XYZ file of N, CA and C in Angstrom:
300
model
N -17.593 -5.399 4.574
C -17.789 -4.165 3.832
C -18.045 -4.535 2.365
N -19.016 -3.874 1.778
C -19.322 -4.114 0.370
C -18.439 -3.220 -0.505
N -18.307 -3.559 -1.780
C -17.567 -2.669 -2.672
C -18.153 -1.254 -2.709
N -19.475 -1.129 -2.661
C -20.098 0.201 -2.668
C -19.730 0.979 -1.407
N -19.722 0.301 -0.260
C -19.331 0.967 0.990
C -17.865 1.381 0.943
N -17.041 0.510 0.388
C -15.615 0.821 0.260
C -15.427 2.068 -0.599
N -16.122 2.110 -1.727
C -16.006 3.271 -2.612
C -16.519 4.538 -1.925
N -17.621 4.433 -1.202
C -18.142 5.610 -0.478
C -17.170 6.087 0.600
N -16.393 5.173 1.163
C -15.450 5.556 2.226
C -14.347 6.472 1.704
N -14.197 6.554 0.377
C -13.177 7.440 -0.204
C -13.452 8.907 0.102
N -14.671 9.232 0.513
C -14.989 10.620 0.857
C -14.438 11.000 2.235
N -13.991 10.018 2.988
C -13.400 10.269 4.317
C -11.937 10.685 4.160
N -11.355 11.169 5.242
C -9.956 11.605 5.190
C -8.957 10.485 5.444
N -9.440 9.370 5.977
C -8.556 8.230 6.214
C -9.325 6.951 5.931
N -8.594 5.874 5.622
C -9.272 4.618 5.283
C -9.961 4.009 6.502
N -10.914 3.125 6.259
C -11.542 2.409 7.365
C -10.490 1.643 8.168
N -10.752 1.496 9.437
C -9.831 0.760 10.318
C -9.762 -0.707 9.913
N -8.584 -1.275 10.096
C -8.413 -2.708 9.954
C -8.272 -3.238 8.544
N -8.039 -2.375 7.572
C -7.870 -2.864 6.205
C -6.533 -3.582 6.057
N -6.549 -4.669 5.313
C -5.301 -5.343 4.951
C -4.483 -4.395 4.083
N -3.161 -4.572 4.019
C -2.334 -3.648 3.244
C -2.789 -3.451 1.798
N -3.178 -4.521 1.116
C -3.606 -4.370 -0.284
C -4.830 -3.456 -0.383
N -5.795 -3.639 0.501
C -6.986 -2.788 0.483
C -6.653 -1.360 0.880
N -5.760 -1.196 1.844
C -5.361 0.157 2.248
C -4.676 0.866 1.077
N -3.792 0.157 0.390
C -3.141 0.748 -0.773
C -4.138 1.105 -1.856
N -5.089 0.213 -2.094
C -6.111 0.486 -3.104
C -6.973 1.677 -2.700
N -7.256 1.795 -1.395
C -8.041 2.924 -0.898
C -7.310 4.238 -1.212
N -6.015 4.301 -0.909
C -5.259 5.524 -1.197
C -5.163 5.775 -2.698
N -5.082 4.709 -3.484
C -5.093 4.875 -4.942
C -6.423 5.491 -5.379
N -7.500 5.068 -4.755
C -8.814 5.622 -5.060
C -8.944 7.090 -4.692
N -8.096 7.536 -3.791
C -8.051 8.949 -3.390
C -7.009 9.722 -4.196
N -6.451 9.078 -5.217
C -5.427 9.682 -6.075
C -4.154 10.047 -5.319
N -3.841 9.269 -4.290
C -2.585 9.456 -3.566
C -1.663 8.282 -3.928
N -1.104 8.364 -5.150
C -0.290 7.287 -5.697
C 0.889 6.973 -4.781
N 1.567 7.991 -4.293
C 2.763 7.768 -3.474
C 2.447 7.000 -2.194
N 1.392 7.395 -1.512
C 1.022 6.706 -0.268
C 0.615 5.264 -0.574
N -0.164 5.071 -1.634
C -0.587 3.727 -2.020
C 0.626 2.859 -2.336
N 1.559 3.407 -3.093
C 2.752 2.657 -3.500
C 3.596 2.296 -2.290
N 3.751 3.216 -1.370
C 4.536 2.951 -0.165
C 3.955 1.773 0.614
N 2.648 1.687 0.685
C 2.000 0.607 1.444
C 2.244 -0.750 0.797
N 2.103 -0.841 -0.525
C 2.144 -2.165 -1.168
C 3.518 -2.601 -1.651
N 4.464 -1.677 -1.781
C 5.716 -2.043 -2.448
C 6.581 -3.021 -1.662
N 6.480 -3.060 -0.365
C 7.320 -3.961 0.417
C 6.587 -5.195 0.911
N 5.323 -5.340 0.542
C 4.556 -6.513 0.946
C 4.827 -7.638 -0.048
N 4.844 -8.858 0.410
C 5.198 -9.971 -0.453
C 4.034 -10.789 -0.974
N 2.797 -10.418 -0.646
C 1.694 -11.267 -1.078
C 1.158 -10.880 -2.452
N 0.394 -11.778 -3.026
C -0.119 -11.574 -4.380
C -1.154 -10.449 -4.447
N -1.889 -10.233 -3.370
C -2.868 -9.143 -3.374
C -2.167 -7.791 -3.503
N -1.109 -7.603 -2.739
C -0.361 -6.347 -2.834
C 0.318 -6.226 -4.192
N 0.778 -7.343 -4.738
C 1.391 -7.307 -6.064
C 0.370 -6.861 -7.105
N -0.885 -7.276 -6.957
C -1.922 -6.867 -7.900
C -2.178 -5.366 -7.811
N -2.280 -4.860 -6.595
C -2.459 -3.413 -6.430
C -1.234 -2.678 -6.956
N -0.057 -3.222 -6.703
C 1.194 -2.625 -7.184
C 1.181 -2.546 -8.709
N 0.744 -3.625 -9.361
C 0.631 -3.637 -10.823
C -0.317 -2.543 -11.295
N -1.461 -2.455 -10.641
C -2.453 -1.434 -10.992
C -1.845 -0.036 -10.880
N -1.112 0.196 -9.801
C -0.507 1.514 -9.595
C 0.472 1.865 -10.714
N 1.274 0.900 -11.132
C 2.218 1.191 -12.210
C 1.491 1.372 -13.547
N 0.359 0.722 -13.695
C -0.455 0.964 -14.884
C -1.015 2.390 -14.851
N -1.481 2.823 -13.690
C -1.964 4.206 -13.536
C -0.849 5.180 -13.913
N 0.334 4.870 -13.466
C 1.500 5.721 -13.704
C 1.910 5.726 -15.180
N 1.501 4.721 -15.913
C 1.892 4.613 -17.313
C 3.153 3.797 -17.529
N 3.660 3.174 -16.470
C 4.864 2.343 -16.556
C 4.422 0.896 -16.801
N 4.095 0.594 -18.061
C 3.491 -0.695 -18.384
C 4.457 -1.863 -18.237
N 5.741 -1.634 -18.463
C 6.722 -2.696 -18.263
C 6.774 -3.128 -16.808
N 6.824 -2.173 -15.913
C 6.833 -2.469 -14.484
C 5.503 -3.088 -14.074
N 4.417 -2.587 -14.626
C 3.099 -3.155 -14.322
C 3.053 -4.629 -14.715
N 3.563 -4.975 -15.901
C 3.559 -6.378 -16.344
C 4.318 -7.267 -15.362
N 5.444 -6.764 -14.857
C 6.204 -7.531 -13.860
C 5.336 -7.829 -12.638
N 4.639 -6.809 -12.138
C 3.841 -6.987 -10.923
C 2.591 -7.819 -11.171
N 2.009 -7.727 -12.366
C 0.894 -8.637 -12.680
C 1.377 -10.081 -12.616
N 2.562 -10.332 -13.148
C 3.112 -11.691 -13.108
C 3.304 -12.141 -11.660
N 3.830 -11.260 -10.816
C 4.018 -11.605 -9.400
C 2.682 -11.903 -8.726
N 1.633 -11.234 -9.192
C 0.297 -11.421 -8.622
C -0.401 -12.654 -9.191
N 0.188 -13.249 -10.246
C -0.455 -14.380 -10.882
C -1.657 -13.971 -11.719
N -1.626 -12.750 -12.240
C -2.737 -12.194 -13.021
C -2.257 -11.850 -14.427
N -3.191 -11.872 -15.349
C -2.913 -11.364 -16.691
C -2.896 -9.845 -16.627
N -2.064 -9.227 -17.430
C -2.003 -7.762 -17.456
C -3.344 -7.210 -17.913
N -3.848 -6.262 -17.168
C -5.134 -5.639 -17.483
C -4.970 -4.667 -18.646
N -6.019 -4.531 -19.432
C -5.993 -3.594 -20.551
C -7.244 -2.719 -20.587
N -8.214 -3.024 -19.748
C -9.468 -2.269 -19.735
C -9.323 -0.945 -19.011
N -10.436 -0.253 -18.837
C -10.415 1.040 -18.145
C -9.903 0.904 -16.702
N -9.114 1.870 -16.283
C -8.564 1.850 -14.921
C -9.647 1.808 -13.843
N -10.724 2.598 -13.950
C -11.760 2.517 -12.908
C -12.384 1.120 -12.791
N -12.514 0.430 -13.904
C -13.066 -0.921 -13.864
C -12.100 -1.878 -13.166
N -10.811 -1.701 -13.407
C -9.841 -2.560 -12.726
C -9.828 -2.270 -11.234
N -9.865 -1.003 -10.861
C -9.899 -0.642 -9.433
C -11.094 -1.328 -8.774
N -12.255 -1.251 -9.413
C -13.473 -1.851 -8.854
C -13.350 -3.373 -8.768
N -12.734 -4.004 -9.764
C -12.566 -5.459 -9.750
C -11.624 -5.891 -8.628
N -10.545 -5.150 -8.451
C -9.613 -5.472 -7.360
C -10.320 -5.310 -6.022
N -11.030 -4.214 -5.863
C -11.747 -3.963 -4.599
C -12.731 -5.093 -4.318
N -13.524 -5.471 -5.304
C -14.522 -6.527 -5.101
C -13.856 -7.837 -4.717
N -12.763 -8.169 -5.387
C -12.056 -9.415 -5.081
C -11.491 -9.386 -3.657
N -10.793 -8.311 -3.322
C -10.164 -8.237 -1.994
C -11.202 -8.176 -0.882
N -12.274 -7.452 -1.104
C -13.329 -7.378 -0.094
C -14.027 -8.717 0.065
N -14.167 -9.448 -1.030
C -14.732 -10.797 -0.946
C -13.863 -11.728 -0.123
N -12.553 -11.621 -0.309
C -11.621 -12.430 0.488
C -11.698 -12.045 1.959
N -11.802 -10.731 2.219
C -11.862 -10.253 3.607
C -13.132 -10.771 4.273
N -14.217 -10.861 3.512
C -15.475 -11.352 4.058
C -15.458 -12.835 4.374
N -14.541 -13.570 3.747
C -14.411 -15.002 3.997
C -13.696 -15.295 5.309
N -12.943 -14.322 5.797
C -12.129 -14.543 7.006
C -12.968 -14.595 8.254
């Protein structure tokens, strides 16, 4: 799936089948369902979910918590526009999924 296809899928009522938890959480974040997105990524232990988790706390405005999750993800804290970060995370995760 390309990033453009992923973004277009936001018009559907549910995410595409078979998404990894980080992508599923990001998909729900793209639909402005913060709670559902957070529930998906908060108990996962991988760095991809930690990155989405960081993004979610940045969306929420909880920058201290976001910094913690960026560190867990091995990423620098983002400061740019939220839509650009969402797109960057999607492109990265979709690229990894395409490698599998």
